[in-house]
Every structure is written in structure tokens, then in C-alpha cells.
mmCIF file of C-alpha atoms in Angstrom:
data_model
loop_
_atom_site.group_PDB
_atom_site.id
_atom_site.type_symbol
_atom_site.label_atom_id
_atom_site.label_comp_id
_atom_site.label_asym_id
_atom_site.label_seq_id
_atom_site.Cartn_x
_atom_site.Cartn_y
_atom_site.Cartn_z
ATOM 1 C CA SER B 1 -2.686 -12.933 11.215
ATOM 2 C CA GLN B 2 -5.189 -11.348 8.875
ATOM 3 C CA LYS B 3 -5.771 -12.816 5.422
ATOM 4 C CA ILE B 4 -7.291 -10.798 2.608
ATOM 5 C CA GLU B 5 -8.732 -12.146 -0.610
ATOM 6 C CA GLN B 6 -9.732 -10.050 -3.560
ATOM 7 C CA ASN B 7 -12.214 -11.948 -5.649
ATOM 8 C CA SER B 8 -10.343 -12.129 -8.875
ATOM 9 C CA GLU B 9 -7.017 -11.221 -10.341
ATOM 10 C CA ALA B 10 -8.602 -9.630 -13.378
ATOM 11 C CA LEU B 11 -11.993 -8.240 -14.299
ATOM 12 C CA ASN B 12 -13.072 -7.063 -17.742
ATOM 13 C CA ILE B 13 -16.178 -4.951 -18.189
ATOM 14 C CA GLN B 14 -17.785 -2.877 -20.894
ATOM 15 C CA GLU B 15 -17.565 0.903 -20.751
ATOM 16 C CA GLY B 16 -20.572 2.445 -19.035
ATOM 17 C CA LYS B 17 -21.303 -0.587 -16.854
ATOM 18 C CA THR B 18 -20.787 -0.790 -13.113
ATOM 19 C CA ALA B 19 -17.651 -2.591 -11.990
ATOM 20 C CA THR B 20 -17.882 -4.432 -8.676
ATOM 21 C CA LEU B 21 -14.762 -5.631 -6.914
ATOM 22 C CA THR B 22 -14.788 -7.774 -3.795
ATOM 23 C CA CYS B 23 -12.509 -7.879 -0.787
ATOM 24 C CA ASN B 24 -12.933 -10.647 1.792
ATOM 25 C CA TYR B 25 -11.031 -10.994 5.022
ATOM 26 C CA THR B 26 -10.713 -13.656 7.678
ATOM 27 C CA ASN B 27 -10.020 -13.587 11.396
ATOM 28 C CA TYR B 28 -10.561 -10.382 13.308
ATOM 29 C CA SER B 29 -12.700 -7.449 12.209
ATOM 30 C CA PRO B 30 -10.670 -4.423 11.159
ATOM 31 C CA ALA B 31 -11.382 -0.972 12.504
ATOM 32 C CA TYR B 32 -11.314 0.343 8.932
ATOM 33 C CA LEU B 33 -10.807 -0.744 5.376
ATOM 34 C CA GLN B 34 -9.297 1.215 2.496
ATOM 35 C CA TRP B 35 -9.226 1.018 -1.266
ATOM 36 C CA TYR B 36 -6.270 2.128 -3.374
ATOM 37 C CA ARG B 37 -5.756 2.443 -7.105
ATOM 38 C CA GLN B 38 -2.455 1.460 -8.723
ATOM 39 C CA ASP B 39 -1.457 2.194 -12.305
ATOM 40 C CA PRO B 40 1.313 0.158 -13.991
ATOM 41 C CA GLY B 41 4.768 1.127 -12.765
ATOM 42 C CA ARG B 42 3.338 3.542 -10.176
ATOM 43 C CA GLY B 43 2.721 3.583 -6.449
ATOM 44 C CA PRO B 44 -0.802 3.020 -5.078
ATOM 45 C CA VAL B 45 -3.033 6.037 -4.623
ATOM 46 C CA PHE B 46 -5.595 6.242 -1.819
ATOM 47 C CA LEU B 47 -9.238 6.361 -2.911
ATOM 48 C CA LEU B 48 -11.609 5.694 -0.021
ATOM 49 C CA LEU B 49 -11.661 4.661 3.621
ATOM 50 C CA ILE B 50 -14.629 3.108 5.387
ATOM 51 C CA ARG B 51 -14.808 2.491 9.131
ATOM 52 C CA GLU B 52 -16.316 -0.507 10.904
ATOM 53 C CA ASN B 53 -19.388 1.469 12.014
ATOM 54 C CA GLU B 54 -20.117 2.688 8.480
ATOM 55 C CA LYS B 55 -22.124 0.687 6.001
ATOM 56 C CA GLU B 56 -21.424 2.689 2.879
ATOM 57 C CA LYS B 57 -19.193 5.489 1.599
ATOM 58 C CA ARG B 58 -19.373 7.375 -1.668
ATOM 59 C CA LYS B 59 -17.053 9.597 -3.645
ATOM 60 C CA GLU B 60 -18.167 10.727 -7.079
ATOM 61 C CA ARG B 61 -18.602 7.505 -9.133
ATOM 62 C CA LEU B 62 -17.080 5.332 -6.413
ATOM 63 C CA LYS B 63 -18.988 3.501 -3.714
ATOM 64 C CA VAL B 64 -17.661 1.240 -0.979
ATOM 65 C CA THR B 65 -19.689 -0.988 1.313
ATOM 66 C CA PHE B 66 -18.525 -2.762 4.435
ATOM 67 C CA ASP B 67 -20.314 -5.796 5.841
ATOM 68 C CA THR B 68 -18.664 -6.940 9.064
ATOM 69 C CA THR B 69 -21.005 -9.939 9.325
ATOM 70 C CA LEU B 70 -19.957 -11.278 5.939
ATOM 71 C CA LYS B 71 -16.386 -9.973 6.461
ATOM 72 C CA GLN B 72 -16.557 -8.357 3.081
ATOM 73 C CA SER B 73 -16.197 -5.042 1.324
ATOM 74 C CA LEU B 74 -17.545 -4.270 -2.126
ATOM 75 C CA PHE B 75 -16.049 -1.540 -4.284
ATOM 76 C CA HIS B 76 -18.209 -0.189 -7.087
ATOM 77 C CA ILE B 77 -17.326 2.075 -9.989
ATOM 78 C CA THR B 78 -20.446 3.279 -11.750
ATOM 79 C CA ALA B 79 -20.516 4.428 -15.380
ATOM 80 C CA SER B 80 -17.048 2.966 -15.830
ATOM 81 C CA GLN B 81 -14.629 4.532 -18.290
ATOM 82 C CA PRO B 82 -11.449 3.228 -19.955
ATOM 83 C CA ALA B 83 -9.514 5.644 -17.708
ATOM 84 C CA ASP B 84 -10.687 3.571 -14.735
ATOM 85 C CA SER B 85 -8.552 0.673 -15.962
ATOM 86 C CA ALA B 86 -6.034 -0.044 -13.206
ATOM 87 C CA THR B 87 -5.316 -2.447 -10.382
ATOM 88 C CA TYR B 88 -7.391 -1.847 -7.257
ATOM 89 C CA LEU B 89 -6.045 -2.841 -3.859
ATOM 90 C CA CYS B 90 -7.948 -3.436 -0.683
ATOM 91 C CA ALA B 91 -6.121 -2.708 2.590
ATOM 92 C CA LEU B 92 -6.975 -3.289 6.243
ATOM 93 C CA ASP B 93 -5.423 -2.295 9.513
ATOM 94 C CA ILE B 94 -3.657 -5.231 11.084
ATOM 95 C CA GLY B 95 -5.551 -4.740 14.315
ATOM 96 C CA PRO B 96 -4.218 -6.274 17.505
ATOM 97 C CA TYR B 97 -0.935 -7.179 15.851
ATOM 98 C CA SER B 98 0.051 -3.606 15.175
ATOM 99 C CA GLY B 99 2.476 -1.712 17.322
ATOM 100 C CA ALA B 100 1.091 1.302 19.130
ATOM 101 C CA GLY B 101 0.735 4.257 16.801
ATOM 102 C CA SER B 102 2.160 2.465 13.823
ATOM 103 C CA TYR B 103 -1.014 2.090 11.762
ATOM 104 C CA GLN B 104 0.300 -0.717 9.677
ATOM 105 C CA LEU B 105 -1.798 -1.960 6.812
ATOM 106 C CA THR B 106 -2.064 -5.346 5.202
ATOM 107 C CA PHE B 107 -2.878 -5.319 1.495
ATOM 108 C CA GLY B 108 -4.739 -7.672 -0.780
ATOM 109 C CA LYS B 109 -3.055 -8.749 -3.993
ATOM 110 C CA GLY B 110 -5.319 -6.566 -6.063
ATOM 111 C CA THR B 111 -7.804 -6.907 -8.889
ATOM 112 C CA LYS B 112 -6.794 -5.685 -12.328
ATOM 113 C CA LEU B 113 -9.760 -3.941 -13.891
ATOM 114 C CA SER B 114 -9.952 -3.426 -17.651
ATOM 115 C CA VAL B 115 -12.742 -1.257 -19.008
ATOM 116 C CA ILE B 116 -13.326 -2.027 -22.672
ATOM 117 C CA PRO B 117 -14.528 0.818 -24.908
ATOM 118 C CA ASP O 1 -0.500 17.736 -1.865
ATOM 119 C CA VAL O 2 1.575 15.138 -0.105
ATOM 120 C CA LYS O 3 4.669 14.297 -2.012
ATOM 121 C CA VAL O 4 6.763 11.189 -1.506
ATOM 122 C CA THR O 5 9.817 10.906 -3.718
ATOM 123 C CA GLN O 6 12.186 8.021 -4.248
ATOM 124 C CA SER O 7 15.770 8.494 -5.368
ATOM 125 C CA SER O 8 15.617 6.294 -8.458
ATOM 126 C CA ARG O 9 12.904 4.899 -10.719
ATOM 127 C CA TYR O 10 15.126 2.122 -12.076
ATOM 128 C CA LEU O 11 18.260 0.586 -10.632
ATOM 129 C CA VAL O 12 20.526 -2.230 -11.820
ATOM 130 C CA LYS O 13 22.996 -3.727 -9.362
ATOM 131 C CA ARG O 14 25.295 -6.718 -9.144
ATOM 132 C CA THR O 15 24.974 -9.561 -6.659
ATOM 133 C CA GLY O 16 26.832 -8.733 -3.459
ATOM 134 C CA GLU O 17 26.671 -4.954 -3.882
ATOM 135 C CA LYS O 18 25.399 -2.745 -1.091
ATOM 136 C CA VAL O 19 22.329 -0.882 -2.290
ATOM 137 C CA PHE O 20 20.744 2.250 -0.864
ATOM 138 C CA LEU O 21 17.184 3.253 -1.674
ATOM 139 C CA GLU O 22 16.210 6.696 -0.494
ATOM 140 C CA CYS O 23 12.757 8.045 0.260
ATOM 141 C CA VAL O 24 11.810 11.608 1.154
ATOM 142 C CA GLN O 25 8.409 12.994 2.135
ATOM 143 C CA ASP O 26 7.555 16.670 2.417
ATOM 144 C CA MET O 27 4.503 16.584 4.690
ATOM 145 C CA ASP O 28 6.099 16.208 8.101
ATOM 146 C CA HIS O 29 4.651 12.704 8.516
ATOM 147 C CA GLU O 30 5.729 10.640 11.501
ATOM 148 C CA ASN O 31 5.253 7.213 9.949
ATOM 149 C CA MET O 32 7.222 5.885 7.023
ATOM 150 C CA PHE O 33 7.139 2.441 5.418
ATOM 151 C CA TRP O 34 9.092 0.330 2.947
ATOM 152 C CA TYR O 35 7.324 -2.345 0.913
ATOM 153 C CA ARG O 36 8.265 -4.619 -1.888
ATOM 154 C CA GLN O 37 5.785 -5.674 -4.529
ATOM 155 C CA ASP O 38 6.084 -8.839 -6.571
ATOM 156 C CA PRO O 39 3.660 -10.394 -9.060
ATOM 157 C CA GLY O 40 1.304 -12.791 -7.335
ATOM 158 C CA LEU O 41 2.513 -11.792 -3.872
ATOM 159 C CA GLY O 42 1.191 -8.266 -3.593
ATOM 160 C CA LEU O 43 2.618 -5.617 -1.293
ATOM 161 C CA ARG O 44 4.696 -6.902 1.600
ATOM 162 C CA LEU O 45 5.994 -4.740 4.417
ATOM 163 C CA ILE O 46 9.744 -4.821 4.948
ATOM 164 C CA TYR O 47 10.266 -2.216 7.680
ATOM 165 C CA PHE O 48 8.511 0.802 9.069
ATOM 166 C CA SER O 49 9.442 3.717 11.267
ATOM 167 C CA TYR O 50 7.143 5.742 13.532
ATOM 168 C CA ASP O 51 9.698 8.311 14.606
ATOM 169 C CA VAL O 52 13.229 9.493 13.950
ATOM 170 C CA LYS O 53 15.735 6.755 14.774
ATOM 171 C CA MET O 54 12.901 4.322 15.515
ATOM 172 C CA LYS O 55 12.300 1.290 13.356
ATOM 173 C CA GLU O 56 10.242 -1.869 13.456
ATOM 174 C CA LYS O 57 10.470 -5.014 11.394
ATOM 175 C CA GLY O 58 7.691 -5.820 9.008
ATOM 176 C CA ASP O 59 6.821 -9.172 7.507
ATOM 177 C CA ILE O 60 9.995 -9.732 5.460
ATOM 178 C CA PRO O 61 12.965 -7.865 7.006
ATOM 179 C CA GLU O 62 15.620 -10.488 6.237
ATOM 180 C CA GLY O 63 18.405 -9.132 4.061
ATOM 181 C CA TYR O 64 17.364 -5.509 4.623
ATOM 182 C CA SER O 65 18.081 -2.740 7.077
ATOM 183 C CA VAL O 66 16.776 0.811 7.373
ATOM 184 C CA SER O 67 17.879 4.188 8.589
ATOM 185 C CA ARG O 68 15.875 7.193 9.691
ATOM 186 C CA GLU O 69 18.157 9.989 10.807
ATOM 187 C CA LYS O 70 15.768 12.789 9.822
ATOM 188 C CA LYS O 71 12.006 12.869 9.968
ATOM 189 C CA GLU O 72 11.534 13.379 6.245
ATOM 190 C CA ARG O 73 13.965 10.716 5.055
ATOM 191 C CA PHE O 74 13.758 6.925 5.307
ATOM 192 C CA SER O 75 16.426 4.783 3.681
ATOM 193 C CA LEU O 76 16.289 1.109 2.808
ATOM 194 C CA ILE O 77 19.605 -0.712 2.662
ATOM 195 C CA LEU O 78 20.324 -4.017 1.006
ATOM 196 C CA GLU O 79 23.528 -5.066 2.741
ATOM 197 C CA SER O 80 24.531 -7.588 0.069
ATOM 198 C CA ALA O 81 22.127 -7.640 -2.838
ATOM 199 C CA SER O 82 20.906 -10.983 -4.105
ATOM 200 C CA THR O 83 18.911 -11.908 -7.198
ATOM 201 C CA ASN O 84 15.852 -12.722 -5.114
ATOM 202 C CA GLN O 85 15.740 -9.069 -4.089
ATOM 203 C CA THR O 86 14.880 -8.067 -7.641
ATOM 204 C CA SER O 87 11.551 -6.335 -7.146
ATOM 205 C CA MET O 88 9.552 -3.116 -7.129
ATOM 206 C CA TYR O 89 10.249 -1.178 -3.921
ATOM 207 C CA LEU O 90 7.672 1.255 -2.654
ATOM 208 C CA CYS O 91 8.017 3.819 0.089
ATOM 209 C CA ALA O 92 5.004 5.288 1.889
ATOM 210 C CA SER O 93 4.295 7.768 4.656
ATOM 211 C CA SER O 94 1.362 8.575 6.894
ATOM 212 C CA ASP O 95 0.316 11.208 9.382
ATOM 213 C CA VAL O 96 -0.605 10.457 13.010
ATOM 214 C CA ARG O 97 -3.291 13.072 13.516
ATOM 215 C CA THR O 98 -6.645 11.608 14.491
ATOM 216 C CA GLY O 99 -8.926 11.115 11.535
ATOM 217 C CA VAL O 100 -6.213 10.945 8.894
ATOM 218 C CA GLU O 101 -3.739 8.548 10.414
ATOM 219 C CA GLU O 102 -4.747 5.502 8.472
ATOM 220 C CA THR O 103 -4.059 6.671 4.936
ATOM 221 C CA GLN O 104 -0.703 5.945 3.375
ATOM 222 C CA TYR O 105 0.860 8.063 0.643
ATOM 223 C CA PHE O 106 3.127 6.221 -1.713
ATOM 224 C CA GLY O 107 6.119 7.203 -3.758
ATOM 225 C CA PRO O 108 6.450 6.259 -7.445
ATOM 226 C CA GLY O 109 8.492 3.152 -6.702
ATOM 227 C CA THR O 110 11.988 1.939 -7.553
ATOM 228 C CA ARG O 111 12.307 -1.037 -9.840
ATOM 229 C CA LEU O 112 15.479 -2.848 -8.778
ATOM 230 C CA LEU O 113 17.146 -5.499 -10.880
ATOM 231 C CA VAL O 114 19.931 -7.523 -9.264
ATOM 232 C CA LEU O 115 22.116 -9.400 -11.730
#
């Protein structure tokens, strides 16, 4: 089965800097990879999806890259703000283990980002 | 906006009780999922359903069952609650239309404490 590792449990950065979070996976290459944001006591919220044939995706201050050779995705938040403080989850399709049409995801354990004013 | 609601934000139950967690989505999504989330273990899939009355086991189905009698509603049942089922329970749904099928929309979660 797929294994996902997010580089660290917690990351502290100074306001205004770029935060970079890492998601590594083993075994098969996923068809797509997603990033979610989760605030304390809340459900995850979808941010970005990147497909296997895409190298980079952007949305406002967010940027995601996908390197299928390294089996890695990087998630960047530029000009970070204290409001960006949250846990960020990486999620992948489970590929050949999924039932037809089910679109199951497997999630990383998340990285808790703290942006310090 | 997609809205996924869960019947309770917080729930306290006794060991051995039967517990029902309800989830409703208002976007006519085919797929619905139940996860539990524990510190250090992340999100783990309990059950999912891809159609009314259809269900599939996830990674940790033991001690749980589900019911999907209507498309918009997916219930998680703890037949006999145990302390190791104390957790945050999250429901999610997703569409099946091409191009949007991969994204899951989550409810606010139910924090269950079993005493």
C-alpha cells in the first residue's frame, strides 16, 4: 500500500517568509496529489490538486510542485501571514488498490505550520 | 458552496452504548466517507459508500458499521462503544463528475468521548 511522509510535524516561520512543506510518497505513482488545510477542531478544507502530468500549480500565494521522479510534492506559501497558521495535509489517490469509482484518498499525518508575527 | 453537516460537534457516551453519528451533504454527491483522526495517526478511513445502499470497508472497519439509505445521508454506527473509539470523526463527500471527482469536502467533525 502507499505510504506518505510529510517532512515534519511542526514548522515555525517568520511572517512574510515563504513556508515550504514537503510530502514524500513510496511505491506507486499517484494520478494526482492534493493539499488540504485543517484548523484546530475543524474538518480539512481542500486547497489545491496537481495531476501527475503537471509540474506546478498556483493559486494566489500558494504553489504546489509535483516531482514524480523524486516521488515528492512541495507546497509553498509565499508572504506568509499568521492567518496561514494551520495543519496542512497531503493526500494521494490510492491508485490500483481503489475500488472502481470510489476515489479513495490516503492522507499524510500533516505538518503544523505556525507563522510568527 | 458544498455543505457537509454532522449531527453533533461533541458527544459523550458510556462503554457498551450504541452510538449513531449522522452526516448529511447537500450537493447530491455520490461518494461519502467516514474517517477517524487521532494524534500521531492522521486520518484513517473507516468506511465509504459510492451509492445508496452500497458500502465498502476502509482501513479500520472493525467495531463500526454504516448505513446509507438516502443519497444525502451517511450514518456511522458504533455497535458497542469502547474507550479506544474515543476520537475525532470526520465525514466527507465527493462528486463523480470528471474533473472534480477527486476532491473531498469535509464536515466539521464530531469529537466523541467514550467513558
